[in-house]
């Protein structure tokens, strides 16, 4: 056992190339009982090494003081990560000890192959404050800030705050309070089976039907920026957690089915006590009727089945459509691109009214195909693609509405 302890400390002393200072234990401790234990740190008592009080404290709290930082660019190194996080922690007011006692970061270990780092903070409270930095831009790339896999929530709760301070100035570093921070703890919800074309605003609208969110994160592919089809959230009022899970789980959304559950529940069946909670939540929903507004259900979940018409959004802007030549160029580009997937019958791109009056469908592109097969291929092929710098969202559109000139659906 002694040899194992020595190896563990050796690993950390070798792996962490950036080292700061942690305020030591009370100096008086070493000489409090000089006659009883006349030993200094590092000496042995019999055959066992005497571990300094400070080292024991560091080891016991390390799981709660470390944060995982993922998605680092190749240029990142221990010094740049440490410097950056020291600066942003100071900027948001997350450096609880203040600049007089030094920086918040004491150690950094980087795995360059997998592009992640473990950043060790000076205190448990500062590590919890760092959780609010999830999604922050580091050297031009958004990084993920999470708890490490060895984080023990129940033990950490006895060591200090487990949530970021509500008064952090996240705006100072370009973050929006409540956007992705606060996604820790037993009330975190996993939302899977989301259609890939759903935007962050649409997913938030769906979830916020049950209450305000304390944290939200739609997981995206780092290379393309496209949704991976799942998200995490935490409600301000955690009492609605199980109600939201019961109401949303199993709902059909286009050709997908939502999986909504507590993130720490895993894919296994709920435990008996969880089953009773979910049953009660479902009874409440039945008594109150559907908690979601009908308009949200229609707009987000009751997507039309496959049709011969595909609607593209986030393709063009109103200003681009005002110029005749630019409009014709866009129209021709859409004919060429749309024609790659099947027999394209018609392309409609609504234009803004010259007198400034509201014009339905401005900003959308409609592609009408001779058959559903061509439309299906077009929707799959164009959704998520970039056009003029914008990421396209493609959905099926009701044929009767299209033929009636109703482009506001």
Short mmCIF file of C-alpha atoms in Angstrom, two decimals:
data_model
loop_
_atom_site.label_atom_id
_atom_site.label_comp_id
_atom_site.label_asym_id
_atom_site.label_seq_id
_atom_site.Cartn_x
_atom_site.Cartn_y
_atom_site.Cartn_z
CA UNK A 1 0.00 0.00 0.00
CA UNK A 2 2.86 2.35 0.84
CA UNK A 3 4.48 1.78 -2.54
CA UNK A 4 1.22 2.59 -4.32
CA UNK A 5 0.88 5.89 -2.50
CA UNK A 6 4.40 6.83 -3.46
CA UNK A 7 3.71 6.07 -7.13
CA UNK A 8 0.58 8.18 -7.16
CA UNK A 9 2.41 11.20 -5.87
CA UNK A 10 5.26 10.55 -8.25
CA UNK A 11 2.79 10.54 -11.19
CA UNK A 12 1.44 13.93 -10.30
CA UNK A 13 4.86 15.45 -9.72
CA UNK A 14 5.99 14.29 -13.18
CA UNK A 15 2.80 14.88 -15.17
CA UNK A 16 2.00 18.42 -14.12
CA UNK A 17 4.48 20.74 -15.71
CA UNK A 18 2.81 23.92 -14.51
CA UNK A 19 2.89 24.32 -10.73
CA UNK A 20 1.51 27.17 -8.68
CA UNK A 21 1.21 27.58 -4.95
CA UNK A 22 -1.45 26.35 -2.57
CA UNK A 23 -1.74 28.14 0.74
CA UNK A 24 -0.18 25.76 3.26
CA UNK A 25 -1.61 24.40 6.45
CA UNK A 26 -1.13 26.32 9.69
CA UNK A 27 2.67 26.47 10.25
CA UNK A 28 2.09 25.84 13.94
CA UNK A 29 0.86 22.31 13.21
CA UNK A 30 4.37 21.03 12.52
CA UNK A 31 5.59 22.01 15.96
CA UNK A 32 2.39 21.71 17.96
CA UNK A 33 3.51 18.56 19.75
CA UNK A 34 7.31 18.58 19.46
CA UNK A 35 7.90 16.09 22.27
CA UNK A 36 5.22 13.63 21.20
CA UNK A 37 6.15 13.52 17.49
CA UNK A 38 9.63 15.01 17.03
CA UNK A 39 9.57 14.26 13.28
CA UNK A 40 9.62 16.56 10.28
CA UNK A 41 7.79 16.03 7.01
CA UNK A 42 9.37 13.23 5.02
CA UNK A 43 10.88 11.41 8.04
CA UNK A 44 9.62 7.95 8.96
CA UNK A 45 7.85 6.69 12.05
CA UNK A 46 8.96 3.06 12.30
CA UNK A 47 8.76 1.84 8.69
CA UNK A 48 5.96 4.18 7.51
CA UNK A 49 6.62 7.56 5.87
CA UNK A 50 5.03 10.59 7.51
CA UNK A 51 2.93 12.47 4.93
CA UNK A 52 2.74 16.25 5.41
CA UNK A 53 -0.67 17.59 6.47
CA UNK A 54 -0.79 19.83 3.39
CA UNK A 55 -0.18 16.86 1.06
CA UNK A 56 -2.91 14.83 2.72
CA UNK A 57 -5.35 17.73 2.34
CA UNK A 58 -4.42 18.18 -1.32
CA UNK A 59 -4.90 14.49 -2.07
CA UNK A 60 -8.27 14.27 -0.27
CA UNK A 61 -9.71 17.27 -2.08
CA UNK A 62 -8.07 16.84 -5.51
CA UNK A 63 -11.13 15.20 -7.12
CA UNK A 64 -13.22 18.26 -6.16
CA UNK A 65 -10.54 20.80 -7.12
CA UNK A 66 -9.81 19.48 -10.62
CA UNK A 67 -11.81 20.34 -13.74
CA UNK A 68 -11.75 18.60 -17.10
CA UNK A 69 -11.22 20.89 -20.12
CA UNK A 70 -11.96 19.23 -23.47
CA UNK A 71 -11.66 20.30 -27.10
CA UNK A 72 -8.35 22.12 -26.76
CA UNK A 73 -6.61 23.28 -29.96
CA UNK A 74 -3.26 21.63 -30.84
CA UNK A 75 -1.39 24.81 -29.92
CA UNK A 76 -2.44 24.62 -26.25
CA UNK A 77 0.21 23.92 -23.63
CA UNK A 78 0.28 23.80 -19.83
CA UNK A 79 1.44 27.39 -19.43
CA UNK A 80 -1.08 28.87 -21.89
CA UNK A 81 -3.98 26.95 -20.30
CA UNK A 82 -2.95 27.99 -16.80
CA UNK A 83 -2.48 31.64 -17.77
CA UNK A 84 -5.81 31.76 -19.60
CA UNK A 85 -7.86 30.21 -16.81
CA UNK A 86 -6.17 32.39 -14.19
CA UNK A 87 -7.17 35.45 -16.23
CA UNK A 88 -10.80 34.43 -16.83
CA UNK A 89 -11.28 33.30 -13.23
CA UNK A 90 -10.11 36.72 -12.07
CA UNK A 91 -12.29 38.47 -14.68
CA UNK A 92 -15.53 36.75 -13.60
CA UNK A 93 -14.81 37.12 -9.90
CA UNK A 94 -14.32 33.39 -9.45
CA UNK A 95 -10.93 33.75 -7.77
CA UNK A 96 -12.28 33.52 -4.22
CA UNK A 97 -8.98 34.02 -2.40
CA UNK A 98 -8.23 37.20 -4.35
CA UNK A 99 -5.08 38.16 -6.28
CA UNK A 100 -3.14 38.86 -3.07
CA UNK A 101 -2.83 35.13 -2.38
CA UNK A 102 -1.91 34.21 -5.95
CA UNK A 103 -3.59 32.57 -8.91
CA UNK A 104 -6.50 30.13 -8.86
CA UNK A 105 -4.76 27.49 -11.00
CA UNK A 106 -2.06 25.42 -9.29
CA UNK A 107 -1.50 22.54 -11.75
CA UNK A 108 -2.25 21.67 -15.37
CA UNK A 109 -1.86 18.29 -17.06
CA UNK A 110 -2.49 18.06 -20.83
CA UNK A 111 -3.14 14.98 -22.95
CA UNK A 112 -2.09 16.35 -26.34
CA UNK A 113 -3.24 13.29 -28.30
CA UNK A 114 -6.84 13.55 -27.07
CA UNK A 115 -6.81 17.36 -26.76
CA UNK A 116 -7.96 17.63 -23.16
CA UNK A 117 -6.52 18.86 -19.89
CA UNK A 118 -7.04 18.52 -16.17
CA UNK A 119 -6.81 21.91 -14.50
CA UNK A 120 -6.30 21.79 -10.75
CA UNK A 121 -7.65 24.75 -8.81
CA UNK A 122 -6.49 26.06 -5.46
CA UNK A 123 -9.84 25.43 -3.73
CA UNK A 124 -13.06 23.45 -4.11
CA UNK A 125 -15.04 26.67 -4.41
CA UNK A 126 -12.88 27.95 -7.26
CA UNK A 127 -13.26 24.64 -9.11
CA UNK A 128 -17.04 24.94 -8.80
CA UNK A 129 -16.89 28.51 -10.13
CA UNK A 130 -14.90 27.22 -13.10
CA UNK A 131 -17.89 25.03 -14.04
CA UNK A 132 -19.61 28.21 -15.27
CA UNK A 133 -16.93 28.55 -17.96
CA UNK A 134 -18.26 25.68 -20.07
CA UNK A 135 -18.24 26.75 -23.73
CA UNK A 136 -15.74 29.58 -23.29
CA UNK A 137 -13.54 30.41 -26.29
CA UNK A 138 -9.89 29.42 -25.87
CA UNK A 139 -7.56 30.39 -28.74
CA UNK A 140 -10.53 30.63 -31.10
CA UNK A 141 -12.18 27.33 -30.12
CA UNK A 142 -15.01 26.65 -27.63
CA UNK A 143 -13.90 24.26 -24.90
CA UNK A 144 -15.89 22.00 -22.62
CA UNK A 145 -15.47 22.40 -18.88
CA UNK A 146 -16.66 19.38 -16.90
CA UNK A 147 -16.06 17.51 -13.69
CA UNK A 148 -13.45 14.71 -13.98
CA UNK A 149 -14.61 11.09 -13.90
CA UNK A 150 -13.28 10.59 -10.37
CA UNK A 151 -15.44 13.44 -9.04
CA UNK A 152 -17.46 12.27 -6.03
CA UNK A 153 -20.54 14.53 -5.63
CA UNK A 154 -21.54 13.32 -2.16
CA UNK A 155 -18.01 13.68 -0.80
CA UNK A 156 -17.48 17.00 -2.58
CA UNK A 157 -20.61 18.41 -0.93
CA UNK A 158 -18.82 18.16 2.43
CA UNK A 159 -15.77 20.02 1.13
CA UNK A 160 -17.31 23.19 -0.32
CA UNK A 161 -19.87 24.61 -2.79
CA UNK A 162 -20.67 22.27 -5.69
CA UNK A 163 -22.34 24.93 -7.88
CA UNK A 164 -20.86 28.13 -9.36
CA UNK A 165 -21.47 31.35 -7.47
CA UNK A 166 -24.65 32.97 -8.79
CA UNK A 167 -22.97 36.41 -8.84
CA UNK A 168 -20.17 35.55 -11.26
CA UNK A 169 -19.65 38.19 -13.96
CA UNK A 170 -19.78 35.80 -16.94
CA UNK A 171 -20.49 38.66 -19.33
CA UNK A 172 -16.92 39.85 -18.77
CA UNK A 173 -15.66 36.84 -20.73
CA UNK A 174 -18.43 36.69 -23.33
CA UNK A 175 -20.61 34.03 -21.70
CA UNK A 176 -24.34 34.22 -21.08
CA UNK A 177 -25.37 33.30 -17.54
CA UNK A 178 -27.36 30.06 -17.52
CA UNK A 179 -26.41 29.05 -21.06
CA UNK A 180 -24.31 25.99 -20.37
CA UNK A 181 -23.11 26.43 -16.81
CA UNK A 182 -24.77 24.78 -13.83
CA UNK A 183 -25.07 21.41 -15.55
CA UNK A 184 -23.94 19.37 -12.58
CA UNK A 185 -25.72 17.39 -9.92
CA UNK A 186 -28.48 14.76 -9.67
CA UNK A 187 -31.12 16.92 -11.41
CA UNK A 188 -29.30 17.12 -14.74
CA UNK A 189 -31.53 15.87 -17.58
CA UNK A 190 -30.42 14.03 -20.70
CA UNK A 191 -32.51 14.80 -23.82
CA UNK A 192 -31.78 12.38 -26.67
CA UNK A 193 -33.37 11.66 -30.04
CA UNK A 194 -33.57 15.29 -31.12
CA UNK A 195 -33.91 15.88 -34.88
CA UNK A 196 -30.57 17.17 -36.13
CA UNK A 197 -32.15 20.22 -37.74
CA UNK A 198 -33.49 21.53 -34.40
CA UNK A 199 -31.78 24.76 -33.39
CA UNK A 200 -30.78 25.70 -29.83
CA UNK A 201 -33.70 28.15 -29.67
CA UNK A 202 -36.18 25.44 -30.65
CA UNK A 203 -34.89 22.93 -28.10
CA UNK A 204 -34.87 25.56 -25.35
CA UNK A 205 -38.43 26.56 -26.23
CA UNK A 206 -39.52 22.95 -25.87
CA UNK A 207 -37.80 22.48 -22.51
CA UNK A 208 -38.80 25.86 -21.08
CA UNK A 209 -42.47 24.90 -21.42
CA UNK A 210 -41.95 23.37 -17.97
CA UNK A 211 -39.99 26.22 -16.38
CA UNK A 212 -36.86 28.37 -16.58
CA UNK A 213 -33.55 26.63 -17.18
CA UNK A 214 -30.53 27.08 -14.95
CA UNK A 215 -28.27 25.39 -17.48
CA UNK A 216 -28.59 24.16 -21.06
CA UNK A 217 -26.19 22.57 -23.56
CA UNK A 218 -27.10 21.34 -27.05
CA UNK A 219 -24.15 19.09 -27.90
CA UNK A 220 -22.60 19.86 -31.30
CA UNK A 221 -19.94 18.36 -33.51
CA UNK A 222 -16.76 20.35 -32.95
CA UNK A 223 -15.70 20.20 -36.59
CA UNK A 224 -19.01 21.00 -38.35
CA UNK A 225 -20.95 22.81 -35.63
CA UNK A 226 -23.97 20.59 -36.36
CA UNK A 227 -26.17 19.23 -33.58
CA UNK A 228 -25.41 15.68 -32.46
CA UNK A 229 -29.06 15.12 -31.61
CA UNK A 230 -28.87 15.31 -27.83
CA UNK A 231 -28.71 17.91 -25.08
CA UNK A 232 -28.46 18.36 -21.32
CA UNK A 233 -30.37 20.77 -19.10
CA UNK A 234 -31.08 21.63 -15.46
CA UNK A 235 -34.21 23.48 -14.32
CA UNK A 236 -34.16 26.41 -11.93
CA UNK A 237 -36.98 24.71 -10.03
CA UNK A 238 -35.72 21.14 -9.70
CA UNK A 239 -39.18 19.95 -8.61
CA UNK A 240 -40.27 19.91 -12.28
CA UNK A 241 -37.40 17.60 -13.31
CA UNK A 242 -39.39 14.37 -13.18
CA UNK A 243 -42.52 15.99 -14.61
CA UNK A 244 -40.58 17.17 -17.67
CA UNK A 245 -38.97 13.73 -18.08
CA UNK A 246 -42.33 11.95 -17.87
CA UNK A 247 -44.03 14.35 -20.28
CA UNK A 248 -41.32 14.42 -22.97
CA UNK A 249 -39.96 10.87 -22.90
CA UNK A 250 -41.24 8.78 -25.80
CA UNK A 251 -42.71 11.68 -27.79
CA UNK A 252 -42.44 11.28 -31.57
CA UNK A 253 -40.65 14.10 -33.34
CA UNK A 254 -40.63 13.55 -37.09
CA UNK A 255 -38.95 10.19 -37.64
CA UNK A 256 -37.32 10.22 -34.18
CA UNK A 257 -38.45 9.44 -30.64
CA UNK A 258 -37.30 11.47 -27.65
CA UNK A 259 -35.43 9.83 -24.77
CA UNK A 260 -35.64 12.12 -21.74
CA UNK A 261 -34.37 11.04 -18.32
CA UNK A 262 -32.16 12.08 -15.46
CA UNK A 263 -28.58 11.96 -16.77
CA UNK A 264 -27.29 9.94 -13.81
CA UNK A 265 -30.05 7.35 -14.24
CA UNK A 266 -28.29 5.73 -17.20
CA UNK A 267 -29.97 3.67 -19.87
CA UNK A 268 -31.18 1.08 -17.37
CA UNK A 269 -34.69 0.91 -15.98
CA UNK A 270 -35.49 3.41 -13.20
CA UNK A 271 -35.10 2.24 -9.63
CA UNK A 272 -38.32 1.46 -7.72
CA UNK A 273 -38.32 4.83 -5.96
CA UNK A 274 -37.83 6.61 -9.31
CA UNK A 275 -40.71 4.65 -10.86
CA UNK A 276 -43.08 5.92 -8.19
CA UNK A 277 -41.94 9.51 -8.79
CA UNK A 278 -42.42 9.17 -12.55
CA UNK A 279 -45.85 7.59 -12.05
CA UNK A 280 -46.88 10.53 -9.87
CA UNK A 281 -45.55 12.96 -12.50
CA UNK A 282 -47.57 11.26 -15.24
CA UNK A 283 -50.69 11.45 -13.07
CA UNK A 284 -50.11 15.17 -12.59
CA UNK A 285 -49.77 15.63 -16.35
CA UNK A 286 -52.99 13.71 -16.95
CA UNK A 287 -54.83 15.90 -14.44
CA UNK A 288 -53.47 19.16 -15.82
CA UNK A 289 -53.70 18.21 -19.47
CA UNK A 290 -50.72 18.59 -21.75
CA UNK A 291 -48.36 21.10 -20.19
CA UNK A 292 -46.94 22.15 -23.55
CA UNK A 293 -48.65 24.91 -25.45
CA UNK A 294 -50.32 23.53 -28.60
CA UNK A 295 -48.40 26.00 -30.74
CA UNK A 296 -45.10 24.58 -29.51
CA UNK A 297 -46.21 21.03 -30.20
CA UNK A 298 -47.29 21.96 -33.71
CA UNK A 299 -44.21 24.00 -34.46
CA UNK A 300 -41.59 21.70 -32.95
CA UNK A 301 -42.89 18.17 -32.68
CA UNK A 302 -45.67 17.59 -35.17
CA UNK A 303 -43.43 18.02 -38.17
CA UNK A 304 -45.23 17.01 -41.40
CA UNK A 305 -44.49 13.61 -42.88
CA UNK A 306 -42.37 13.39 -46.01
CA UNK A 307 -43.79 15.52 -48.83
CA UNK A 308 -42.66 16.64 -52.28
CA UNK A 309 -41.76 20.10 -50.95
CA UNK A 310 -38.64 20.94 -48.94
CA UNK A 311 -38.32 24.23 -47.06
CA UNK A 312 -34.85 25.63 -46.44
CA UNK A 313 -34.21 28.24 -43.76
CA UNK A 314 -31.08 30.18 -42.74
CA UNK A 315 -30.09 30.29 -46.41
CA UNK A 316 -30.65 33.89 -47.48
CA UNK A 317 -31.16 37.26 -45.85
CA UNK A 318 -33.72 39.93 -46.66
CA UNK A 319 -31.02 42.34 -47.90
CA UNK A 320 -29.69 39.77 -50.37
CA UNK A 321 -33.15 39.39 -51.90
CA UNK A 322 -33.65 43.11 -52.58
CA UNK A 323 -31.09 43.33 -55.37
CA UNK A 324 -32.47 41.89 -58.63
CA UNK A 325 -29.17 40.52 -59.91
CA UNK A 326 -28.27 38.96 -56.57
CA UNK A 327 -31.74 37.44 -56.37
CA UNK A 328 -31.37 35.83 -59.80
CA UNK A 329 -27.95 34.45 -58.84
CA UNK A 330 -29.36 32.87 -55.68
CA UNK A 331 -32.31 31.45 -57.61
CA UNK A 332 -29.96 29.84 -60.14
CA UNK A 333 -27.72 28.45 -57.38
CA UNK A 334 -30.76 26.85 -55.74
CA UNK A 335 -31.88 25.30 -59.03
CA UNK A 336 -28.44 23.77 -59.54
CA UNK A 337 -28.07 22.49 -55.99
CA UNK A 338 -31.64 21.26 -55.71
CA UNK A 339 -31.47 19.52 -59.06
CA UNK A 340 -28.71 17.24 -57.81
CA UNK A 341 -31.17 15.24 -55.71
CA UNK A 342 -34.00 14.55 -58.15
CA UNK A 343 -36.46 15.96 -60.67
CA UNK A 344 -36.86 19.55 -59.42
CA UNK A 345 -40.12 21.11 -60.64
CA UNK A 346 -40.08 24.50 -59.00
CA UNK A 347 -38.01 26.85 -56.84
CA UNK A 348 -39.75 29.60 -54.87
CA UNK A 349 -37.82 32.25 -52.95
CA UNK A 350 -40.18 34.86 -51.46
CA UNK A 351 -38.88 38.44 -51.75
CA UNK A 352 -39.48 41.42 -49.47
CA UNK A 353 -42.18 43.87 -50.53
CA UNK A 354 -40.83 47.08 -52.17
CA UNK A 355 -43.03 49.24 -49.95
CA UNK A 356 -41.71 47.63 -46.77
CA UNK A 357 -44.95 45.81 -45.96
CA UNK A 358 -44.62 42.36 -44.32
CA UNK A 359 -44.09 39.65 -46.92
CA UNK A 360 -44.69 35.98 -45.97
CA UNK A 361 -41.81 33.54 -46.16
CA UNK A 362 -38.97 36.00 -46.65
CA UNK A 363 -35.71 34.24 -45.84
CA UNK A 364 -36.99 30.80 -46.89
CA UNK A 365 -36.35 28.75 -50.02
CA UNK A 366 -38.91 26.21 -51.25
CA UNK A 367 -37.94 23.29 -53.49
CA UNK A 368 -40.75 21.30 -55.14
CA UNK A 369 -39.88 17.86 -56.52
CA UNK A 370 -41.73 15.49 -58.84
CA UNK A 371 -41.73 12.77 -56.20
CA UNK A 372 -41.17 12.21 -52.48
CA UNK A 373 -37.95 10.30 -53.12
CA UNK A 374 -36.27 13.37 -54.61
CA UNK A 375 -37.53 15.59 -51.77
CA UNK A 376 -36.32 13.10 -49.14
CA UNK A 377 -32.84 13.01 -50.66
CA UNK A 378 -32.77 16.82 -50.83
CA UNK A 379 -33.79 17.26 -47.19
CA UNK A 380 -31.14 14.77 -46.02
CA UNK A 381 -28.47 16.17 -48.34
CA UNK A 382 -28.99 19.87 -47.70
CA UNK A 383 -29.76 19.94 -43.97
CA UNK A 384 -26.70 21.19 -42.10
CA UNK A 385 -24.82 22.26 -45.23
CA UNK A 386 -23.28 25.71 -45.54
CA UNK A 387 -24.69 28.15 -48.12
CA UNK A 388 -23.26 31.65 -48.26
CA UNK A 389 -21.70 31.12 -44.84
CA UNK A 390 -24.98 30.03 -43.24
CA UNK A 391 -25.84 26.57 -41.92
CA UNK A 392 -28.96 25.35 -43.72
CA UNK A 393 -31.97 23.85 -41.92
CA UNK A 394 -34.12 21.68 -44.22
CA UNK A 395 -37.59 20.34 -43.37
CA UNK A 396 -40.56 18.94 -45.30
CA UNK A 397 -43.35 21.42 -46.04
CA UNK A 398 -47.07 20.74 -46.47
CA UNK A 399 -47.87 20.59 -50.20
CA UNK A 400 -51.33 22.17 -49.90
CA UNK A 401 -49.92 25.17 -48.06
CA UNK A 402 -47.17 25.57 -50.63
CA UNK A 403 -49.62 25.49 -53.57
CA UNK A 404 -51.85 28.04 -51.80
CA UNK A 405 -48.92 30.42 -51.45
CA UNK A 406 -48.92 30.09 -47.65
CA UNK A 407 -45.21 30.38 -46.89
CA UNK A 408 -45.43 31.31 -43.20
CA UNK A 409 -45.77 27.76 -41.86
#
